[in-house]
Amino acid sequence: MNQNRNHLMLTRSLLFAAMTSIACSSAFAKDWQVQMLSYGEKGPMVFEPDFIQAQVGDTVTFLPTQPGHHVASALTPDQQKAWSSKLNETYTVELTEEGVNLYYCPPHLMMGMVGVIQVGESVNKESLDQFYPSFRNKIALNPERVDAILEQVK
Ligand SMILES: [Cu+2]
């Protein structure tokens, strides 16, 4: 009898612990902020920061700090929907899948306005490595700056 009651209490407290940890993980989801700049620390036409290591459930908000920019995904993890924003708008993307997101500013891809969001592990690194050479061919100015961003993907 007594043992049964103990077992029930243990089950209840485990259930409570599980529910609490679910609530906590969403409470700690982070909103990262990326500025879209015509001139930043690394020169003209940049996202700042240009590399983010995030977790599933986080969001990234792109801010039109300086005018003339927007953002579009070039490559996303398999189940992550492609995204794109309108010119000069604040835009938030929800990171629903693990893997690497490569994105760019459409009017300034040629000038290397590119960024990366890694979510958890880089599970789609093989797709990224296959995709990157043709993408890099469209960058006329400072492709090395973009290479350095991609090198942070581990
Ligand atoms: Cu731009």
Short mmCIF file of C-alpha atoms and ligand atoms in Angstrom, two decimals:
data_model
loop_
_atom_site.label_atom_id
_atom_site.label_comp_id
_atom_site.label_asym_id
_atom_site.label_seq_id
_atom_site.Cartn_x
_atom_site.Cartn_y
_atom_site.Cartn_z
CA MET A 1 0.00 0.00 0.00
CA ASN A 2 2.59 2.43 1.20
CA GLN A 3 4.86 1.52 -1.69
CA ASN A 4 2.09 2.26 -4.18
CA ARG A 5 1.61 5.69 -2.73
CA ASN A 6 5.32 6.43 -2.93
CA HIS A 7 5.34 5.32 -6.51
CA LEU A 8 2.45 7.64 -7.33
CA MET A 9 4.22 10.58 -5.68
CA LEU A 10 7.41 9.83 -7.60
CA THR A 11 5.46 9.73 -10.88
CA ARG A 12 3.83 13.04 -10.05
CA SER A 13 7.08 14.77 -9.21
CA LEU A 14 8.75 13.43 -12.37
CA LEU A 15 5.84 14.70 -14.44
CA PHE A 16 6.09 18.08 -12.74
CA ALA A 17 9.85 18.22 -13.41
CA ALA A 18 9.29 17.40 -17.09
CA MET A 19 6.63 20.10 -17.46
CA THR A 20 8.83 22.65 -15.71
CA SER A 21 11.77 21.97 -18.00
CA ILE A 22 9.58 22.37 -21.11
CA ALA A 23 8.32 25.71 -19.79
CA CYS A 24 11.89 26.79 -19.01
CA SER A 25 13.35 25.90 -22.39
CA SER A 26 10.84 28.13 -24.18
CA ALA A 27 11.32 30.90 -21.60
CA PHE A 28 15.05 30.93 -22.40
CA ALA A 29 14.65 31.00 -26.19
CA LYS A 30 16.70 33.93 -27.37
CA ASP A 31 15.90 36.69 -29.84
CA TRP A 32 19.10 37.63 -31.66
CA GLN A 33 19.30 41.02 -33.32
CA VAL A 34 21.15 41.65 -36.57
CA GLN A 35 21.66 45.13 -37.96
CA MET A 36 21.58 45.74 -41.69
CA LEU A 37 24.24 48.37 -42.38
CA SER A 38 25.63 50.29 -45.36
CA TYR A 39 28.82 50.69 -43.39
CA GLY A 40 29.88 48.66 -40.37
CA GLU A 41 32.97 47.52 -38.50
CA LYS A 42 34.04 45.24 -41.36
CA GLY A 43 33.39 47.79 -44.12
CA PRO A 44 30.57 48.51 -46.55
CA MET A 45 27.34 46.47 -46.86
CA VAL A 46 27.33 44.19 -43.84
CA PHE A 47 25.11 42.32 -41.45
CA GLU A 48 26.21 42.86 -37.85
CA PRO A 49 26.84 40.33 -36.38
CA ASP A 50 27.39 38.25 -39.54
CA PHE A 51 27.64 34.89 -37.73
CA ILE A 52 25.31 33.61 -35.04
CA GLN A 53 25.40 30.31 -33.16
CA ALA A 54 21.76 29.83 -32.14
CA GLN A 55 19.55 27.02 -30.84
CA VAL A 56 16.28 25.57 -32.13
CA GLY A 57 13.43 27.78 -30.88
CA ASP A 58 15.46 30.99 -31.00
CA THR A 59 14.47 33.86 -33.29
CA VAL A 60 16.57 36.34 -35.25
CA THR A 61 15.32 39.87 -35.86
CA PHE A 62 16.83 41.87 -38.71
CA LEU A 63 16.83 45.62 -38.13
CA PRO A 64 16.89 48.19 -40.96
CA THR A 65 19.34 50.38 -39.00
CA GLN A 66 20.46 52.02 -42.24
CA PRO A 67 18.14 52.19 -45.28
CA GLY A 68 18.38 50.27 -48.54
CA HIS A 69 18.59 46.68 -47.31
CA HIS A 70 16.58 43.54 -46.84
CA VAL A 71 17.29 39.88 -46.24
CA ALA A 72 16.61 36.58 -47.99
CA SER A 73 17.70 33.05 -47.21
CA ALA A 74 19.93 31.37 -49.79
CA LEU A 75 20.18 27.98 -48.10
CA THR A 76 18.28 26.62 -45.09
CA PRO A 77 18.13 23.29 -43.22
CA ASP A 78 15.79 20.77 -44.93
CA GLN A 79 12.58 21.52 -43.00
CA GLN A 80 13.26 25.22 -42.38
CA LYS A 81 11.10 27.36 -44.66
CA ALA A 82 12.95 29.79 -46.93
CA TRP A 83 12.41 33.40 -45.87
CA SER A 84 12.69 36.91 -47.29
CA SER A 85 11.83 40.37 -46.04
CA LYS A 86 10.75 43.58 -47.72
CA LEU A 87 13.04 46.56 -48.20
CA ASN A 88 13.67 48.58 -45.01
CA GLU A 89 11.44 46.45 -42.79
CA THR A 90 12.14 44.91 -39.38
CA TYR A 91 11.85 41.18 -39.91
CA THR A 92 11.93 38.19 -37.57
CA VAL A 93 12.70 34.62 -38.56
CA GLU A 94 11.90 31.65 -36.29
CA LEU A 95 14.58 29.00 -36.21
CA THR A 96 12.60 25.77 -36.27
CA GLU A 97 15.28 23.37 -37.50
CA GLU A 98 18.84 22.42 -36.66
CA GLY A 99 21.49 23.26 -39.28
CA VAL A 100 23.05 26.17 -41.14
CA ASN A 101 21.13 29.08 -42.67
CA LEU A 102 23.00 31.13 -45.28
CA TYR A 103 21.39 34.47 -46.11
CA TYR A 104 22.10 37.66 -48.05
CA CYS A 105 20.85 41.11 -48.95
CA PRO A 106 19.53 40.80 -52.54
CA PRO A 107 20.61 44.26 -53.79
CA HIS A 108 24.09 43.86 -52.26
CA LEU A 109 25.02 40.21 -52.76
CA MET A 110 27.57 41.37 -55.32
CA MET A 111 29.22 43.41 -52.56
CA GLY A 112 29.32 40.47 -50.18
CA MET A 113 26.41 41.40 -47.91
CA VAL A 114 26.04 37.89 -46.53
CA GLY A 115 25.48 36.27 -43.14
CA VAL A 116 25.19 32.87 -41.48
CA ILE A 117 23.00 31.54 -38.68
CA GLN A 118 24.02 28.15 -37.36
CA VAL A 119 21.30 26.44 -35.34
CA GLY A 120 22.65 23.69 -33.08
CA GLU A 121 24.98 21.43 -35.06
CA SER A 122 25.79 22.02 -38.76
CA VAL A 123 23.86 18.92 -39.86
CA ASN A 124 23.49 20.22 -43.45
CA LYS A 125 27.16 21.17 -43.91
CA GLU A 126 27.47 18.86 -46.93
CA SER A 127 24.67 20.72 -48.77
CA LEU A 128 26.28 24.01 -47.80
CA ASP A 129 29.68 22.95 -49.18
CA GLN A 130 28.03 21.90 -52.46
CA PHE A 131 26.01 25.10 -52.73
CA TYR A 132 28.62 27.67 -51.74
CA PRO A 133 30.91 27.79 -54.83
CA SER A 134 28.11 28.92 -57.22
CA PHE A 135 26.86 31.42 -54.61
CA ARG A 136 30.38 32.77 -54.12
CA ASN A 137 30.70 33.35 -57.89
CA LYS A 138 28.05 36.09 -57.58
CA ILE A 139 30.16 38.05 -55.08
CA ALA A 140 32.43 40.53 -56.84
CA LEU A 141 33.71 42.53 -53.89
CA ASN A 142 35.59 40.98 -50.95
CA PRO A 143 34.57 37.33 -51.36
CA GLU A 144 37.28 36.58 -48.76
CA ARG A 145 35.21 38.42 -46.15
CA VAL A 146 32.36 36.00 -46.87
CA ASP A 147 34.71 33.00 -46.83
CA ALA A 148 35.75 34.02 -43.31
CA ILE A 149 32.10 34.00 -42.18
CA LEU A 150 31.57 30.51 -43.62
CA GLU A 151 34.75 29.25 -41.97
CA GLN A 152 33.07 29.70 -38.59
CA VAL A 153 30.66 26.89 -39.44
CA LYS A 154 32.01 23.84 -37.61
CU CU B 1 22.07 45.53 -48.45
#
